[in-house]
Amino acid sequence: MGNYNLKCLQCGRNYLGDYRLKCDDDDSFVRAEYQSKELDLKNAPGIGKYNEWLPVQNLLMTEAAPITYKSEELANELELSNLYISFSGYWPERNALIKTCSFKELEAHPTIQRLIESDHSSLVLASAGNTGRAFAHVSALTGVDVYIVVPPNGMSRMWIPEEPSDSIHLIKMEEGNDYTDAIHLADRIAKTPGIMPEGEQEI
């Protein structure tokens, strides 16, 4: 994982090839510094074009990516001549092919690829909708085990665009529990050997 370095904005400590949000020394945020200062777009679909600036080694092969287009109707309504719109979702007429209709899919693909390239076998997360749906979708595509803790009000949003696979493990909480309770349960499951929490892959 040597294509980038994480640097603490406060103390300057470096974390080469790590995957974290904060510094161990002072709890400050870290910033990615890439070996390549200019992004070399790859000949790949979707966000795989940006592989050089993603925390993975192998090329991502997914059609999921945001699209940007020049607005006409909304621009006219707002009396603007140079309005561009970026869209993350499913709009095949404009080649927007995020099949779960959520930008969270752009996180799920590299996160699970990162997991595949590590020594960990599965992932756990809490979700009331978009995140769980995105990770379930990528789990179905890759076969990587994903444990998704869902509060009762989130189950209706746990659809995916293909047949569910045995690698998707939905854990529905009982009535009376909410998203915060789901987070606490996911944290407990993350203490199981081999299972990584979705938000803190320090691998």
PDB file of C-alpha atoms in Angstrom:
ATOM      1  CA  MET A   1       0.000   0.000   0.000  1.00  0.00           C
ATOM      2  CA  GLY A   2       2.802   2.400  -0.836  1.00  0.00           C
ATOM      3  CA  ASN A   3       1.172   4.818  -3.307  1.00  0.00           C
ATOM      4  CA  TYR A   4       0.412   7.424  -0.646  1.00  0.00           C
ATOM      5  CA  ASN A   5       1.378   8.710   2.768  1.00  0.00           C
ATOM      6  CA  LEU A   6      -0.895  10.076   5.489  1.00  0.00           C
ATOM      7  CA  LYS A   7       0.460  13.114   7.314  1.00  0.00           C
ATOM      8  CA  CYS A   8      -0.856  14.586  10.554  1.00  0.00           C
ATOM      9  CA  LEU A   9      -1.844  18.219  10.032  1.00  0.00           C
ATOM     10  CA  GLN A  10      -0.870  19.089  13.609  1.00  0.00           C
ATOM     11  CA  CYS A  11       2.366  17.261  14.526  1.00  0.00           C
ATOM     12  CA  GLY A  12       3.595  16.175  11.089  1.00  0.00           C
ATOM     13  CA  ARG A  13       3.734  12.437  11.872  1.00  0.00           C
ATOM     14  CA  ASN A  14       3.628  10.222   8.769  1.00  0.00           C
ATOM     15  CA  TYR A  15       1.687   6.994   8.303  1.00  0.00           C
ATOM     16  CA  LEU A  16       2.984   5.303   5.157  1.00  0.00           C
ATOM     17  CA  GLY A  17       0.305   3.308   3.349  1.00  0.00           C
ATOM     18  CA  ASP A  18      -1.982   3.322   6.383  1.00  0.00           C
ATOM     19  CA  TYR A  19      -5.742   3.757   6.338  1.00  0.00           C
ATOM     20  CA  ARG A  20      -6.937   6.036   9.132  1.00  0.00           C
ATOM     21  CA  LEU A  21      -8.647   9.338   9.832  1.00  0.00           C
ATOM     22  CA  LYS A  22      -6.723  10.578  12.879  1.00  0.00           C
ATOM     23  CA  CYS A  23      -3.219  10.720  14.328  1.00  0.00           C
ATOM     24  CA  ASP A  24      -2.365   8.472  17.281  1.00  0.00           C
ATOM     25  CA  ASP A  25      -0.354  11.227  18.977  1.00  0.00           C
ATOM     26  CA  ASP A  26      -2.739  14.169  19.111  1.00  0.00           C
ATOM     27  CA  ASP A  27      -6.052  12.957  17.633  1.00  0.00           C
ATOM     28  CA  SER A  28      -5.738  15.446  14.748  1.00  0.00           C
ATOM     29  CA  PHE A  29      -6.924  14.736  11.224  1.00  0.00           C
ATOM     30  CA  VAL A  30      -4.494  13.342   8.669  1.00  0.00           C
ATOM     31  CA  ARG A  31      -4.140  14.319   5.011  1.00  0.00           C
ATOM     32  CA  ALA A  32      -3.209  12.095   2.080  1.00  0.00           C
ATOM     33  CA  GLU A  33      -0.023  12.963   0.188  1.00  0.00           C
ATOM     34  CA  TYR A  34       0.354  10.930  -2.997  1.00  0.00           C
ATOM     35  CA  GLN A  35       3.657   9.855  -4.522  1.00  0.00           C
ATOM     36  CA  SER A  36       2.309  10.917  -7.901  1.00  0.00           C
ATOM     37  CA  LYS A  37       1.631  14.656  -7.848  1.00  0.00           C
ATOM     38  CA  GLU A  38      -0.360  14.503 -11.082  1.00  0.00           C
ATOM     39  CA  LEU A  39      -3.254  12.112 -11.442  1.00  0.00           C
ATOM     40  CA  ASP A  40      -2.700   9.687 -14.308  1.00  0.00           C
ATOM     41  CA  LEU A  41      -6.139   8.464 -15.388  1.00  0.00           C
ATOM     42  CA  LYS A  42      -6.254   4.717 -16.002  1.00  0.00           C
ATOM     43  CA  ASN A  43      -7.895   2.983 -18.942  1.00  0.00           C
ATOM     44  CA  ALA A  44     -10.656   1.568 -16.752  1.00  0.00           C
ATOM     45  CA  PRO A  45     -14.377   2.088 -16.217  1.00  0.00           C
ATOM     46  CA  GLY A  46     -15.925   4.129 -13.423  1.00  0.00           C
ATOM     47  CA  ILE A  47     -13.815   5.171 -10.452  1.00  0.00           C
ATOM     48  CA  GLY A  48     -11.134   2.743 -11.594  1.00  0.00           C
ATOM     49  CA  LYS A  49      -9.859   5.667 -13.693  1.00  0.00           C
ATOM     50  CA  TYR A  50      -8.654   7.238 -10.433  1.00  0.00           C
ATOM     51  CA  ASN A  51      -6.919   4.116  -9.094  1.00  0.00           C
ATOM     52  CA  GLU A  52      -3.636   5.944  -8.639  1.00  0.00           C
ATOM     53  CA  TRP A  53      -5.222   8.066  -5.919  1.00  0.00           C
ATOM     54  CA  LEU A  54      -7.197   5.277  -4.240  1.00  0.00           C
ATOM     55  CA  PRO A  55      -5.903   3.203  -1.284  1.00  0.00           C
ATOM     56  CA  VAL A  56      -5.775  -0.025  -3.321  1.00  0.00           C
ATOM     57  CA  GLN A  57      -3.204  -1.806  -5.456  1.00  0.00           C
ATOM     58  CA  ASN A  58      -5.293  -3.685  -8.021  1.00  0.00           C
ATOM     59  CA  LEU A  59      -7.332  -1.869 -10.632  1.00  0.00           C
ATOM     60  CA  LEU A  60     -10.982  -1.362  -9.700  1.00  0.00           C
ATOM     61  CA  MET A  61     -13.311  -2.615 -12.409  1.00  0.00           C
ATOM     62  CA  THR A  62     -16.676  -0.999 -11.742  1.00  0.00           C
ATOM     63  CA  GLU A  63     -18.896   1.258 -13.813  1.00  0.00           C
ATOM     64  CA  ALA A  64     -19.813   3.260 -10.706  1.00  0.00           C
ATOM     65  CA  ALA A  65     -18.633   6.874 -10.849  1.00  0.00           C
ATOM     66  CA  PRO A  66     -20.090  10.373 -10.579  1.00  0.00           C
ATOM     67  CA  ILE A  67     -20.819  12.191 -13.819  1.00  0.00           C
ATOM     68  CA  THR A  68     -20.635  15.922 -14.546  1.00  0.00           C
ATOM     69  CA  TYR A  69     -22.603  17.614 -17.280  1.00  0.00           C
ATOM     70  CA  LYS A  70     -23.378  21.127 -18.457  1.00  0.00           C
ATOM     71  CA  SER A  71     -26.864  22.138 -17.404  1.00  0.00           C
ATOM     72  CA  GLU A  72     -29.286  23.662 -19.871  1.00  0.00           C
ATOM     73  CA  GLU A  73     -32.799  23.759 -18.422  1.00  0.00           C
ATOM     74  CA  LEU A  74     -31.823  24.544 -14.830  1.00  0.00           C
ATOM     75  CA  ALA A  75     -29.196  27.000 -16.050  1.00  0.00           C
ATOM     76  CA  ASN A  76     -31.843  28.806 -18.081  1.00  0.00           C
ATOM     77  CA  GLU A  77     -34.213  28.843 -15.097  1.00  0.00           C
ATOM     78  CA  LEU A  78     -31.486  30.365 -12.917  1.00  0.00           C
ATOM     79  CA  GLU A  79     -30.310  32.674 -15.729  1.00  0.00           C
ATOM     80  CA  LEU A  80     -26.819  31.162 -15.665  1.00  0.00           C
ATOM     81  CA  SER A  81     -24.744  30.552 -18.765  1.00  0.00           C
ATOM     82  CA  ASN A  82     -22.079  28.226 -17.403  1.00  0.00           C
ATOM     83  CA  LEU A  83     -23.649  25.835 -14.856  1.00  0.00           C
ATOM     84  CA  TYR A  84     -22.219  22.341 -14.410  1.00  0.00           C
ATOM     85  CA  ILE A  85     -23.872  19.656 -12.275  1.00  0.00           C
ATOM     86  CA  SER A  86     -22.158  16.634 -10.714  1.00  0.00           C
ATOM     87  CA  PHE A  87     -24.458  13.685 -10.146  1.00  0.00           C
ATOM     88  CA  SER A  88     -23.889  10.479  -8.172  1.00  0.00           C
ATOM     89  CA  GLY A  89     -26.661   7.969  -8.785  1.00  0.00           C
ATOM     90  CA  TYR A  90     -28.336   5.880 -11.467  1.00  0.00           C
ATOM     91  CA  TRP A  91     -29.180   7.735 -14.667  1.00  0.00           C
ATOM     92  CA  PRO A  92     -28.211   5.448 -17.549  1.00  0.00           C
ATOM     93  CA  GLU A  93     -29.257   7.999 -20.179  1.00  0.00           C
ATOM     94  CA  ARG A  94     -26.302  10.087 -19.011  1.00  0.00           C
ATOM     95  CA  ASN A  95     -24.053   7.091 -18.321  1.00  0.00           C
ATOM     96  CA  ALA A  96     -24.429   7.468 -14.533  1.00  0.00           C
ATOM     97  CA  LEU A  97     -24.292   3.841 -13.423  1.00  0.00           C
ATOM     98  CA  ILE A  98     -24.211   3.770  -9.622  1.00  0.00           C
ATOM     99  CA  LYS A  99     -26.642   0.884  -9.367  1.00  0.00           C
ATOM    100  CA  THR A 100     -27.539   1.317  -5.698  1.00  0.00           C
ATOM    101  CA  CYS A 101     -28.382   4.985  -6.440  1.00  0.00           C
ATOM    102  CA  SER A 102     -26.083   6.175  -3.657  1.00  0.00           C
ATOM    103  CA  PHE A 103     -22.677   7.856  -3.605  1.00  0.00           C
ATOM    104  CA  LYS A 104     -21.816   5.390  -0.808  1.00  0.00           C
ATOM    105  CA  GLU A 105     -21.095   2.856  -3.538  1.00  0.00           C
ATOM    106  CA  LEU A 106     -18.009   4.929  -4.382  1.00  0.00           C
ATOM    107  CA  GLU A 107     -16.752   4.123  -0.876  1.00  0.00           C
ATOM    108  CA  ALA A 108     -17.795   0.476  -0.886  1.00  0.00           C
ATOM    109  CA  HIS A 109     -15.800  -0.602  -3.975  1.00  0.00           C
ATOM    110  CA  PRO A 110     -12.337   0.577  -2.822  1.00  0.00           C
ATOM    111  CA  THR A 111     -12.996  -0.352   0.815  1.00  0.00           C
ATOM    112  CA  ILE A 112     -13.809  -3.962  -0.031  1.00  0.00           C
ATOM    113  CA  GLN A 113     -10.929  -4.111  -2.516  1.00  0.00           C
ATOM    114  CA  ARG A 114      -8.668  -2.886   0.272  1.00  0.00           C
ATOM    115  CA  LEU A 115     -10.023  -5.662   2.497  1.00  0.00           C
ATOM    116  CA  ILE A 116      -9.324  -8.266  -0.208  1.00  0.00           C
ATOM    117  CA  GLU A 117      -5.716  -7.078  -0.365  1.00  0.00           C
ATOM    118  CA  SER A 118      -5.304  -7.343   3.422  1.00  0.00           C
ATOM    119  CA  ASP A 119      -5.226 -10.266   5.853  1.00  0.00           C
ATOM    120  CA  HIS A 120      -8.789  -9.668   7.010  1.00  0.00           C
ATOM    121  CA  SER A 121     -11.669 -11.730   5.708  1.00  0.00           C
ATOM    122  CA  SER A 122     -14.810  -9.741   6.456  1.00  0.00           C
ATOM    123  CA  LEU A 123     -16.278  -6.358   7.308  1.00  0.00           C
ATOM    124  CA  VAL A 124     -18.931  -5.085   9.722  1.00  0.00           C
ATOM    125  CA  LEU A 125     -20.887  -1.844   9.602  1.00  0.00           C
ATOM    126  CA  ALA A 126     -24.042  -0.229  10.908  1.00  0.00           C
ATOM    127  CA  SER A 127     -26.460   1.298   8.445  1.00  0.00           C
ATOM    128  CA  ALA A 128     -29.992   2.584   8.130  1.00  0.00           C
ATOM    129  CA  GLY A 129     -29.933   2.689   4.334  1.00  0.00           C
ATOM    130  CA  ASN A 130     -27.427   3.851   1.741  1.00  0.00           C
ATOM    131  CA  THR A 131     -24.181   2.518   3.228  1.00  0.00           C
ATOM    132  CA  GLY A 132     -25.568  -0.938   3.924  1.00  0.00           C
ATOM    133  CA  ARG A 133     -27.113  -1.176   0.472  1.00  0.00           C
ATOM    134  CA  ALA A 134     -23.840  -0.172  -1.197  1.00  0.00           C
ATOM    135  CA  PHE A 135     -21.720  -2.637   0.767  1.00  0.00           C
ATOM    136  CA  ALA A 136     -24.251  -5.438   0.273  1.00  0.00           C
ATOM    137  CA  HIS A 137     -24.104  -4.811  -3.481  1.00  0.00           C
ATOM    138  CA  VAL A 138     -20.299  -4.986  -3.611  1.00  0.00           C
ATOM    139  CA  SER A 139     -20.352  -8.032  -1.331  1.00  0.00           C
ATOM    140  CA  ALA A 140     -22.636  -9.780  -3.832  1.00  0.00           C
ATOM    141  CA  LEU A 141     -20.203  -8.915  -6.642  1.00  0.00           C
ATOM    142  CA  THR A 142     -17.041 -10.014  -4.810  1.00  0.00           C
ATOM    143  CA  GLY A 143     -18.120 -12.713  -2.358  1.00  0.00           C
ATOM    144  CA  VAL A 144     -16.511 -10.847   0.557  1.00  0.00           C
ATOM    145  CA  ASP A 145     -18.431 -11.396   3.804  1.00  0.00           C
ATOM    146  CA  VAL A 146     -20.117  -8.235   5.051  1.00  0.00           C
ATOM    147  CA  TYR A 147     -22.076  -8.032   8.309  1.00  0.00           C
ATOM    148  CA  ILE A 148     -24.608  -5.195   8.224  1.00  0.00           C
ATOM    149  CA  VAL A 149     -26.348  -4.196  11.456  1.00  0.00           C
ATOM    150  CA  VAL A 150     -29.644  -2.516  10.622  1.00  0.00           C
ATOM    151  CA  PRO A 151     -32.149  -0.758  12.916  1.00  0.00           C
ATOM    152  CA  PRO A 152     -35.806  -1.690  12.288  1.00  0.00           C
ATOM    153  CA  ASN A 153     -36.592   1.458  10.299  1.00  0.00           C
ATOM    154  CA  GLY A 154     -33.775   0.746   7.832  1.00  0.00           C
ATOM    155  CA  MET A 155     -34.750  -2.701   6.572  1.00  0.00           C
ATOM    156  CA  SER A 156     -36.960  -1.399   3.750  1.00  0.00           C
ATOM    157  CA  ARG A 157     -33.927   0.306   2.206  1.00  0.00           C
ATOM    158  CA  MET A 158     -31.759  -2.822   2.134  1.00  0.00           C
ATOM    159  CA  TRP A 159     -32.440  -3.732  -1.507  1.00  0.00           C
ATOM    160  CA  ILE A 160     -29.694  -4.464  -4.047  1.00  0.00           C
ATOM    161  CA  PRO A 161     -29.836  -4.666  -7.859  1.00  0.00           C
ATOM    162  CA  GLU A 162     -28.907  -8.371  -8.020  1.00  0.00           C
ATOM    163  CA  GLU A 163     -29.761 -11.599  -6.236  1.00  0.00           C
ATOM    164  CA  PRO A 164     -28.451 -11.579  -2.639  1.00  0.00           C
ATOM    165  CA  SER A 165     -25.468 -13.813  -1.966  1.00  0.00           C
ATOM    166  CA  ASP A 166     -24.505 -15.890   1.073  1.00  0.00           C
ATOM    167  CA  SER A 167     -21.746 -13.350   1.776  1.00  0.00           C
ATOM    168  CA  ILE A 168     -24.310 -10.737   2.858  1.00  0.00           C
ATOM    169  CA  HIS A 169     -25.224 -11.044   6.544  1.00  0.00           C
ATOM    170  CA  LEU A 170     -28.073  -8.721   7.561  1.00  0.00           C
ATOM    171  CA  ILE A 171     -28.496  -8.358  11.319  1.00  0.00           C
ATOM    172  CA  LYS A 172     -31.871  -6.767  12.050  1.00  0.00           C
ATOM    173  CA  MET A 173     -32.192  -5.253  15.491  1.00  0.00           C
ATOM    174  CA  GLU A 174     -35.379  -5.600  17.512  1.00  0.00           C
ATOM    175  CA  GLU A 175     -38.020  -2.889  17.645  1.00  0.00           C
ATOM    176  CA  GLY A 176     -37.071  -0.075  19.996  1.00  0.00           C
ATOM    177  CA  ASN A 177     -33.455   0.061  18.800  1.00  0.00           C
ATOM    178  CA  ASP A 178     -32.162   2.914  16.646  1.00  0.00           C
ATOM    179  CA  TYR A 179     -29.116   3.713  14.530  1.00  0.00           C
ATOM    180  CA  THR A 180     -26.983   4.499  17.584  1.00  0.00           C
ATOM    181  CA  ASP A 181     -27.751   1.047  18.990  1.00  0.00           C
ATOM    182  CA  ALA A 182     -26.776  -0.461  15.637  1.00  0.00           C
ATOM    183  CA  ILE A 183     -23.420   1.331  15.810  1.00  0.00           C
ATOM    184  CA  HIS A 184     -22.759  -0.038  19.293  1.00  0.00           C
ATOM    185  CA  LEU A 185     -23.568  -3.602  18.201  1.00  0.00           C
ATOM    186  CA  ALA A 186     -21.366  -3.268  15.099  1.00  0.00           C
ATOM    187  CA  ASP A 187     -18.513  -2.077  17.341  1.00  0.00           C
ATOM    188  CA  ARG A 188     -18.904  -5.201  19.471  1.00  0.00           C
ATOM    189  CA  ILE A 189     -18.900  -7.465  16.419  1.00  0.00           C
ATOM    190  CA  ALA A 190     -15.762  -5.715  15.142  1.00  0.00           C
ATOM    191  CA  LYS A 191     -13.847  -7.127  18.103  1.00  0.00           C
ATOM    192  CA  THR A 192     -14.192 -10.602  16.554  1.00  0.00           C
ATOM    193  CA  PRO A 193     -10.876 -11.766  15.024  1.00  0.00           C
ATOM    194  CA  GLY A 194     -10.807 -11.334  11.254  1.00  0.00           C
ATOM    195  CA  ILE A 195     -13.656  -8.814  11.129  1.00  0.00           C
ATOM    196  CA  MET A 196     -12.820  -5.172  10.427  1.00  0.00           C
ATOM    197  CA  PRO A 197     -15.056  -2.157  11.121  1.00  0.00           C
ATOM    198  CA  GLU A 198     -15.941  -0.333   7.904  1.00  0.00           C
ATOM    199  CA  GLY A 199     -14.833   3.063   9.178  1.00  0.00           C
ATOM    200  CA  GLU A 200     -11.449   2.262  10.708  1.00  0.00           C
ATOM    201  CA  GLN A 201      -9.472  -0.107   8.513  1.00  0.00           C
ATOM    202  CA  GLU A 202      -6.011   0.339   9.967  1.00  0.00           C
ATOM    203  CA  ILE A 203      -4.529  -2.501   7.896  1.00  0.00           C
TER     204      ILE A 203
END
